[in-house]
Amino acid sequence: MVSYKELGLVNTREMFAKAIKGGYAIPAFNFNNMEQLQAIIKAAAETKSPVILQVSKGARNYANQTLLRYMAQGAVEYAKELGWEKPQIVLHLDHGDSFELCKSCVDFGFSSVMIDASSLPYEENIALTKKVVEYAHQYDVTVEAELGVLAGVEDEVASAVSHYTKPEEVVDFATRTGCDSLAISIGTSHGAYKFTPEQCTRDPKTGKLVPPPLAFDVLDAVMEQLPGFPIVLHGSSSVPQEYVDMINSLGGKLPDAIGIPEEQLRKAAKSAVCKINIDSDSRLAFTAAVRKVLTEKPGEFDPRKYCGVARDFMEELYKHKIIDVLGSDGKA
Ligand code: 13P
């Protein structure tokens, strides 16, 4: 048993309370590799932003759970080396799908876990979430739960259709499970294709898709039921068109890739939404950079030359999210 406290990590409790009061959101960035982690930590250290490092099932399969945890431990030391005296870093399990997995993460030094039982019937979601909460809270590890279903595909989490969270269920769910934060479904979705062209309109000038707005009425109703309770938004990449265009112009094929407009995320961040999950945008930044370097220098064969540029692209992206979208800069 390793406590996250020994590793210099923190849980989300105080971070979320401050974020709700301060009208900003904490960035939750997924990581799978060293360059991504370096970029996240550099961006957070430079902007003095609290940050949540997320490990998904796909990341565990790709990079190995043990290795990722040691990388997060190393990230705390790296942040200090960068001059961030008291780093506010959470290591979070993204989309945990069983009690055993959540328990293993708690035992291994994660400071926060998500139990995503949102695809189960309501009472089963409550029972499983409660079991995880009871275990995690013994070690002061915070727990995120989910009500409602997001559409889209993210690693191994997939659903064809979304079901908005039912505001009339949230009080009962939060009370009976004891969860610390709640991921809700208001129209965001995982991946780089968040809406079909049929769900969108087209900008007559640019021909680009314009996505439908998020269901802020559902968010408002949830906040009315659970005043001051931490709300989480998954699937919140904005799919920057500059990266999509770069990728497409350099031989890629991402037709009609589309995300959540940043002004909607800005609006959400000012509310009780205090954790915003972003993964796909960094994949796009990474891919755009690699395509650019390899197109411009076809003879390049040193991965450091293109992964280094990818790291710079991601760092810029993370800083932009922190400063211009979530407003978490200077809060750690
Ligand atoms: P995106 O695919 O929009 O980046 O969402 C990531 C996410 O929600 C991870 O849980």
CSV table of C-alpha atoms and ligand atoms in Angstrom, one decimal:
chain,number,residue,atom,x,y,z
A,1,MET,CA,0.0,0.0,0.0
A,2,VAL,CA,1.4,3.4,-1.1
A,3,SER,CA,-0.3,6.6,-0.1
A,4,TYR,CA,-0.4,9.3,-2.7
A,5,LYS,CA,0.5,11.7,0.1
A,6,GLU,CA,4.0,10.1,0.3
A,7,LEU,CA,4.4,10.8,-3.4
A,8,GLY,CA,3.6,14.5,-3.1
A,9,LEU,CA,0.3,14.2,-4.9
A,10,VAL,CA,-3.0,15.8,-3.7
A,11,ASN,CA,-6.6,14.7,-4.0
A,12,THR,CA,-9.3,16.9,-5.6
A,13,ARG,CA,-11.3,18.0,-2.6
A,14,GLU,CA,-9.8,21.3,-1.8
A,15,MET,CA,-8.9,22.0,-5.4
A,16,PHE,CA,-12.6,21.7,-6.4
A,17,ALA,CA,-13.9,23.7,-3.5
A,18,LYS,CA,-11.6,26.6,-4.5
A,19,ALA,CA,-12.4,26.2,-8.2
A,20,ILE,CA,-16.2,26.5,-7.6
A,21,LYS,CA,-15.8,29.5,-5.4
A,22,GLY,CA,-13.3,31.1,-7.8
A,23,GLY,CA,-15.3,30.5,-11.0
A,24,TYR,CA,-12.7,28.5,-12.9
A,25,ALA,CA,-12.1,24.8,-13.7
A,26,ILE,CA,-9.2,22.5,-13.2
A,27,PRO,CA,-7.7,20.9,-16.4
A,28,ALA,CA,-7.7,17.1,-16.5
A,29,PHE,CA,-5.3,16.1,-19.2
A,30,ASN,CA,-4.8,12.4,-20.2
A,31,PHE,CA,-1.3,11.2,-20.6
A,32,ASN,CA,0.2,8.1,-22.2
A,33,ASN,CA,3.8,9.0,-22.8
A,34,MET,CA,6.8,11.1,-21.6
A,35,GLU,CA,6.4,14.0,-24.0
A,36,GLN,CA,2.8,14.5,-23.1
A,37,LEU,CA,3.6,14.4,-19.4
A,38,GLN,CA,6.5,16.8,-19.8
A,39,ALA,CA,4.3,19.2,-21.7
A,40,ILE,CA,1.5,19.1,-19.1
A,41,ILE,CA,3.9,19.7,-16.2
A,42,LYS,CA,5.8,22.5,-17.9
A,43,ALA,CA,2.5,24.2,-18.8
A,44,ALA,CA,1.1,23.8,-15.3
A,45,ALA,CA,4.3,24.9,-13.6
A,46,GLU,CA,4.7,27.9,-15.8
A,47,THR,CA,1.2,29.1,-15.4
A,48,LYS,CA,1.0,27.9,-11.7
A,49,SER,CA,-2.2,26.0,-12.4
A,50,PRO,CA,-3.4,23.0,-10.4
A,51,VAL,CA,-3.6,20.0,-12.7
A,52,ILE,CA,-5.1,16.5,-12.9
A,53,LEU,CA,-3.1,13.8,-14.7
A,54,GLN,CA,-5.5,11.2,-16.0
A,55,VAL,CA,-4.8,7.6,-16.8
A,56,SER,CA,-7.4,5.9,-19.0
A,57,LYS,CA,-7.8,2.2,-19.7
A,58,GLY,CA,-6.2,2.7,-23.2
A,59,ALA,CA,-3.2,4.4,-21.5
A,60,ARG,CA,-2.8,1.5,-19.1
A,61,ASN,CA,-2.9,-0.9,-22.0
A,62,TYR,CA,-0.4,1.1,-24.0
A,63,ALA,CA,2.1,2.2,-21.4
A,64,ASN,CA,1.6,0.0,-18.4
A,65,GLN,CA,-0.1,1.1,-15.2
A,66,THR,CA,3.0,0.7,-13.1
A,67,LEU,CA,5.1,2.8,-15.4
A,68,LEU,CA,2.5,5.5,-15.6
A,69,ARG,CA,2.3,5.8,-11.8
A,70,TYR,CA,6.0,6.1,-11.5
A,71,MET,CA,6.0,8.7,-14.2
A,72,ALA,CA,3.4,10.7,-12.3
A,73,GLN,CA,5.6,10.4,-9.2
A,74,GLY,CA,8.5,11.7,-11.2
A,75,ALA,CA,6.3,14.5,-12.5
A,76,VAL,CA,6.0,15.9,-9.0
A,77,GLU,CA,9.8,16.1,-8.7
A,78,TYR,CA,10.1,17.5,-12.2
A,79,ALA,CA,7.6,20.2,-11.3
A,80,LYS,CA,9.7,21.1,-8.3
A,81,GLU,CA,12.8,21.3,-10.5
A,82,LEU,CA,11.0,23.7,-12.7
A,83,GLY,CA,10.6,26.0,-9.7
A,84,TRP,CA,7.0,25.0,-8.6
A,85,GLU,CA,7.6,24.7,-4.9
A,86,LYS,CA,4.3,23.1,-3.9
A,87,PRO,CA,2.9,21.4,-7.0
A,88,GLN,CA,-0.8,20.8,-6.9
A,89,ILE,CA,-0.9,17.6,-9.0
A,90,VAL,CA,-3.7,14.9,-8.8
A,91,LEU,CA,-3.1,11.4,-10.2
A,92,HIS,CA,-6.6,10.3,-11.4
A,93,LEU,CA,-7.9,7.0,-12.8
A,94,ASP,CA,-10.1,7.9,-15.8
A,95,HIS,CA,-13.1,5.7,-16.4
A,96,GLY,CA,-12.4,3.0,-13.9
A,97,ASP,CA,-14.9,0.2,-14.7
A,98,SER,CA,-14.6,-2.1,-11.6
A,99,PHE,CA,-14.1,-2.1,-7.9
A,100,GLU,CA,-10.9,-4.1,-8.2
A,101,LEU,CA,-9.3,-1.7,-10.6
A,102,CYS,CA,-10.3,1.4,-8.5
A,103,LYS,CA,-8.9,-0.4,-5.4
A,104,SER,CA,-5.7,-1.3,-7.1
A,105,CYS,CA,-5.2,2.4,-8.0
A,106,VAL,CA,-6.0,3.6,-4.5
A,107,ASP,CA,-3.5,1.0,-3.1
A,108,PHE,CA,-0.8,2.0,-5.6
A,109,GLY,CA,-0.8,5.8,-5.0
A,110,PHE,CA,-3.5,7.4,-7.1
A,111,SER,CA,-5.1,10.3,-5.3
A,112,SER,CA,-8.4,10.2,-7.1
A,113,VAL,CA,-10.4,7.6,-9.0
A,114,MET,CA,-13.4,7.6,-11.3
A,115,ILE,CA,-15.8,4.7,-11.1
A,116,ASP,CA,-17.8,4.9,-14.3
A,117,ALA,CA,-20.8,2.7,-13.8
A,118,SER,CA,-23.0,5.0,-15.9
A,119,SER,CA,-23.8,2.2,-18.4
A,120,LEU,CA,-25.3,0.1,-15.6
A,121,PRO,CA,-28.9,0.3,-14.4
A,122,TYR,CA,-29.3,3.2,-11.9
A,123,GLU,CA,-29.4,1.1,-8.7
A,124,GLU,CA,-26.3,-0.9,-9.8
A,125,ASN,CA,-24.5,2.3,-10.6
A,126,ILE,CA,-25.3,3.5,-7.0
A,127,ALA,CA,-24.2,0.2,-5.4
A,128,LEU,CA,-20.8,0.0,-7.2
A,129,THR,CA,-20.0,3.7,-6.8
A,130,LYS,CA,-20.8,3.5,-3.1
A,131,LYS,CA,-18.5,0.5,-2.7
A,132,VAL,CA,-15.6,2.4,-4.3
A,133,VAL,CA,-16.3,5.5,-2.3
A,134,GLU,CA,-16.3,3.5,1.0
A,135,TYR,CA,-12.9,2.0,0.1
A,136,ALA,CA,-11.3,5.1,-1.3
A,137,HIS,CA,-12.4,7.4,1.5
A,138,GLN,CA,-10.6,5.3,4.1
A,139,TYR,CA,-7.4,6.5,2.4
A,140,ASP,CA,-8.6,10.1,1.7
A,141,VAL,CA,-8.8,9.3,-2.1
A,142,THR,CA,-11.5,11.3,-3.8
A,143,VAL,CA,-14.0,9.6,-6.1
A,144,GLU,CA,-15.7,10.8,-9.3
A,145,ALA,CA,-18.9,9.1,-10.5
A,146,GLU,CA,-21.0,9.5,-13.6
A,147,LEU,CA,-24.7,9.8,-14.3
A,148,GLY,CA,-25.9,9.9,-17.9
A,149,VAL,CA,-24.2,8.6,-21.0
A,150,LEU,CA,-21.8,10.4,-23.3
A,151,ALA,CA,-21.8,9.6,-27.0
A,152,GLY,CA,-18.5,9.0,-28.8
A,153,VAL,CA,-15.5,6.7,-28.6
A,154,GLU,CA,-12.6,7.2,-26.3
A,155,ASP,CA,-10.1,4.4,-25.9
A,156,GLU,CA,-12.3,1.6,-24.8
A,157,VAL,CA,-15.3,3.7,-23.7
A,158,ALA,CA,-17.8,3.8,-26.5
A,159,SER,CA,-21.5,4.7,-26.9
A,160,ALA,CA,-23.4,5.4,-30.1
A,161,VAL,CA,-25.9,7.8,-28.5
A,162,SER,CA,-25.9,10.1,-25.5
A,163,HIS,CA,-28.4,10.3,-22.7
A,164,TYR,CA,-28.5,13.5,-20.8
A,165,THR,CA,-28.2,13.3,-17.0
A,166,LYS,CA,-31.6,13.4,-15.4
A,167,PRO,CA,-31.4,16.3,-12.9
A,168,GLU,CA,-34.1,14.7,-10.7
A,169,GLU,CA,-31.7,11.8,-10.0
A,170,VAL,CA,-28.6,13.7,-8.8
A,171,VAL,CA,-29.5,14.4,-5.2
A,172,ASP,CA,-30.4,10.8,-4.5
A,173,PHE,CA,-27.3,9.6,-6.4
A,174,ALA,CA,-24.8,11.9,-4.6
A,175,THR,CA,-26.4,11.3,-1.2
A,176,ARG,CA,-26.5,7.6,-1.4
A,177,THR,CA,-23.1,7.1,-3.0
A,178,GLY,CA,-21.1,9.8,-1.1
A,179,CYS,CA,-19.2,10.5,-4.3
A,180,ASP,CA,-17.0,13.7,-4.3
A,181,SER,CA,-17.8,14.9,-7.8
A,182,LEU,CA,-20.2,14.0,-10.6
A,183,ALA,CA,-19.6,13.7,-14.3
A,184,ILE,CA,-22.7,14.7,-16.2
A,185,SER,CA,-23.9,14.4,-19.8
A,186,ILE,CA,-25.0,17.7,-21.4
A,187,GLY,CA,-23.9,17.1,-25.0
A,188,THR,CA,-20.1,16.7,-24.8
A,189,SER,CA,-18.7,13.5,-26.2
A,190,HIS,CA,-15.4,11.7,-26.5
A,191,GLY,CA,-13.1,11.8,-29.5
A,192,ALA,CA,-12.5,14.1,-32.5
A,193,TYR,CA,-15.9,13.6,-34.1
A,194,LYS,CA,-18.2,14.9,-31.5
A,195,PHE,CA,-21.1,15.6,-33.8
A,196,THR,CA,-22.3,14.2,-37.1
A,197,PRO,CA,-22.6,16.7,-39.9
A,198,GLU,CA,-26.4,16.2,-39.6
A,199,GLN,CA,-26.4,17.4,-36.0
A,200,CYS,CA,-24.6,20.6,-37.1
A,201,THR,CA,-25.2,23.6,-39.3
A,202,ARG,CA,-22.6,25.0,-41.7
A,203,ASP,CA,-20.9,28.4,-41.7
A,204,PRO,CA,-21.8,29.7,-45.1
A,205,LYS,CA,-18.5,31.7,-45.3
A,206,THR,CA,-16.0,29.0,-44.4
A,207,GLY,CA,-18.1,25.8,-45.1
A,208,LYS,CA,-17.0,24.6,-41.6
A,209,LEU,CA,-19.4,22.7,-39.4
A,210,VAL,CA,-21.0,24.6,-36.5
A,211,PRO,CA,-21.9,22.3,-33.6
A,212,PRO,CA,-25.1,22.5,-31.6
A,213,PRO,CA,-24.9,24.2,-28.2
A,214,LEU,CA,-24.4,22.2,-25.0
A,215,ALA,CA,-27.5,21.6,-22.8
A,216,PHE,CA,-26.8,24.4,-20.3
A,217,ASP,CA,-30.4,24.0,-19.1
A,218,VAL,CA,-29.5,20.5,-17.8
A,219,LEU,CA,-26.4,21.9,-16.1
A,220,ASP,CA,-28.4,24.7,-14.5
A,221,ALA,CA,-31.0,22.2,-13.3
A,222,VAL,CA,-28.3,19.9,-11.8
A,223,MET,CA,-26.7,22.9,-10.0
A,224,GLU,CA,-30.0,23.9,-8.6
A,225,GLN,CA,-30.5,20.4,-7.2
A,226,LEU,CA,-26.9,20.2,-5.8
A,227,PRO,CA,-25.7,23.7,-5.0
A,228,GLY,CA,-22.0,23.9,-4.8
A,229,PHE,CA,-21.4,20.3,-5.7
A,230,PRO,CA,-18.4,19.6,-8.0
A,231,ILE,CA,-19.5,18.8,-11.6
A,232,VAL,CA,-17.2,17.3,-14.2
A,233,LEU,CA,-17.3,17.5,-18.0
A,234,HIS,CA,-15.8,14.7,-20.0
A,235,GLY,CA,-15.3,14.9,-23.8
A,236,SER,CA,-14.4,18.5,-23.8
A,237,SER,CA,-11.8,18.8,-26.5
A,238,SER,CA,-12.5,21.7,-28.9
A,239,VAL,CA,-10.8,19.9,-31.8
A,240,PRO,CA,-8.8,23.0,-32.9
A,241,GLN,CA,-9.3,23.5,-36.6
A,242,GLU,CA,-5.8,24.8,-37.1
A,243,TYR,CA,-4.5,21.3,-36.2
A,244,VAL,CA,-7.2,19.5,-38.2
A,245,ASP,CA,-6.3,21.7,-41.3
A,246,MET,CA,-2.6,21.1,-40.8
A,247,ILE,CA,-3.1,17.4,-40.6
A,248,ASN,CA,-5.4,17.3,-43.6
A,249,SER,CA,-3.1,19.5,-45.7
A,250,LEU,CA,-0.1,17.2,-44.9
A,251,GLY,CA,-1.6,14.0,-46.0
A,252,GLY,CA,-4.0,13.2,-43.1
A,253,LYS,CA,-7.6,12.4,-43.4
A,254,LEU,CA,-9.8,13.9,-40.7
A,255,PRO,CA,-12.9,15.0,-42.6
A,256,ASP,CA,-15.4,17.0,-40.5
A,257,ALA,CA,-13.6,16.5,-37.2
A,258,ILE,CA,-15.4,18.8,-34.8
A,259,GLY,CA,-15.3,19.6,-31.0
A,260,ILE,CA,-16.9,21.7,-28.3
A,261,PRO,CA,-16.4,25.5,-29.0
A,262,GLU,CA,-14.1,27.0,-26.4
A,263,GLU,CA,-16.6,29.8,-25.5
A,264,GLN,CA,-19.0,27.2,-24.2
A,265,LEU,CA,-16.3,25.6,-22.1
A,266,ARG,CA,-15.4,29.1,-20.8
A,267,LYS,CA,-19.0,29.5,-19.7
A,268,ALA,CA,-19.1,26.1,-18.1
A,269,ALA,CA,-15.8,26.7,-16.2
A,270,LYS,CA,-17.4,29.7,-14.5
A,271,SER,CA,-20.1,27.5,-13.0
A,272,ALA,CA,-20.0,24.5,-10.7
A,273,VAL,CA,-18.1,22.6,-13.5
A,274,CYS,CA,-14.7,22.4,-11.8
A,275,LYS,CA,-13.0,19.6,-13.8
A,276,ILE,CA,-12.8,19.6,-17.6
A,277,ASN,CA,-11.4,16.6,-19.4
A,278,ILE,CA,-9.2,17.1,-22.5
A,279,ASP,CA,-7.4,14.3,-24.4
A,280,SER,CA,-8.2,14.4,-28.1
A,281,ASP,CA,-6.8,18.0,-28.6
A,282,SER,CA,-3.3,16.9,-27.4
A,283,ARG,CA,-3.5,13.9,-29.8
A,284,LEU,CA,-4.3,16.3,-32.6
A,285,ALA,CA,-1.4,18.7,-31.6
A,286,PHE,CA,1.0,15.8,-31.5
A,287,THR,CA,-0.1,14.4,-34.9
A,288,ALA,CA,0.0,17.8,-36.6
A,289,ALA,CA,3.6,18.4,-35.3
A,290,VAL,CA,4.8,15.0,-36.4
A,291,ARG,CA,3.3,15.4,-39.9
A,292,LYS,CA,4.8,18.8,-40.2
A,293,VAL,CA,8.4,17.8,-39.3
A,294,LEU,CA,8.3,14.7,-41.4
A,295,THR,CA,6.9,16.5,-44.4
A,296,GLU,CA,9.4,19.3,-44.1
A,297,LYS,CA,12.3,17.0,-43.4
A,298,PRO,CA,11.7,13.6,-45.1
A,299,GLY,CA,15.2,12.5,-44.2
A,300,GLU,CA,14.6,12.9,-40.4
A,301,PHE,CA,14.7,9.7,-38.5
A,302,ASP,CA,15.5,10.8,-34.9
A,303,PRO,CA,12.2,10.6,-32.9
A,304,ARG,CA,13.5,13.3,-30.6
A,305,LYS,CA,13.3,15.7,-33.5
A,306,TYR,CA,9.6,15.2,-34.2
A,307,CYS,CA,8.5,14.2,-30.7
A,308,GLY,CA,10.3,17.3,-29.4
A,309,VAL,CA,8.3,19.5,-31.7
A,310,ALA,CA,5.1,17.6,-30.7
A,311,ARG,CA,5.9,18.3,-27.1
A,312,ASP,CA,6.2,22.1,-27.9
A,313,PHE,CA,2.9,22.0,-29.7
A,314,MET,CA,1.2,20.3,-26.8
A,315,GLU,CA,2.7,22.6,-24.2
A,316,GLU,CA,1.3,25.6,-26.1
A,317,LEU,CA,-2.1,23.9,-26.3
A,318,TYR,CA,-2.1,23.1,-22.5
A,319,LYS,CA,-1.1,26.7,-21.6
A,320,HIS,CA,-3.8,28.1,-23.9
A,321,LYS,CA,-6.5,25.8,-22.2
A,322,ILE,CA,-5.3,26.8,-18.8
A,323,ILE,CA,-5.1,30.6,-19.4
A,324,ASP,CA,-7.7,31.3,-22.1
A,325,VAL,CA,-10.4,28.6,-21.5
A,326,LEU,CA,-10.4,27.2,-17.9
A,327,GLY,CA,-9.0,30.2,-16.1
A,328,SER,CA,-6.9,28.1,-13.7
A,329,ASP,CA,-3.6,30.0,-14.1
A,330,GLY,CA,-2.2,31.4,-10.9
A,331,LYS,CA,-4.5,29.2,-8.7
A,332,ALA,CA,-1.8,26.9,-7.4
B,1,13P,P1,-11.9,14.3,-25.4
B,1,13P,O1,-11.9,13.1,-26.3
B,1,13P,O2,-12.9,15.4,-25.8
B,1,13P,O3,-10.6,14.9,-25.3
B,1,13P,O4,-12.3,13.9,-23.9
B,1,13P,C1,-11.4,13.2,-23.1
B,1,13P,C2,-12.1,12.7,-21.9
B,1,13P,O5,-13.2,13.0,-21.5
B,1,13P,C3,-11.3,11.7,-21.1
B,1,13P,O6,-12.1,11.1,-20.1
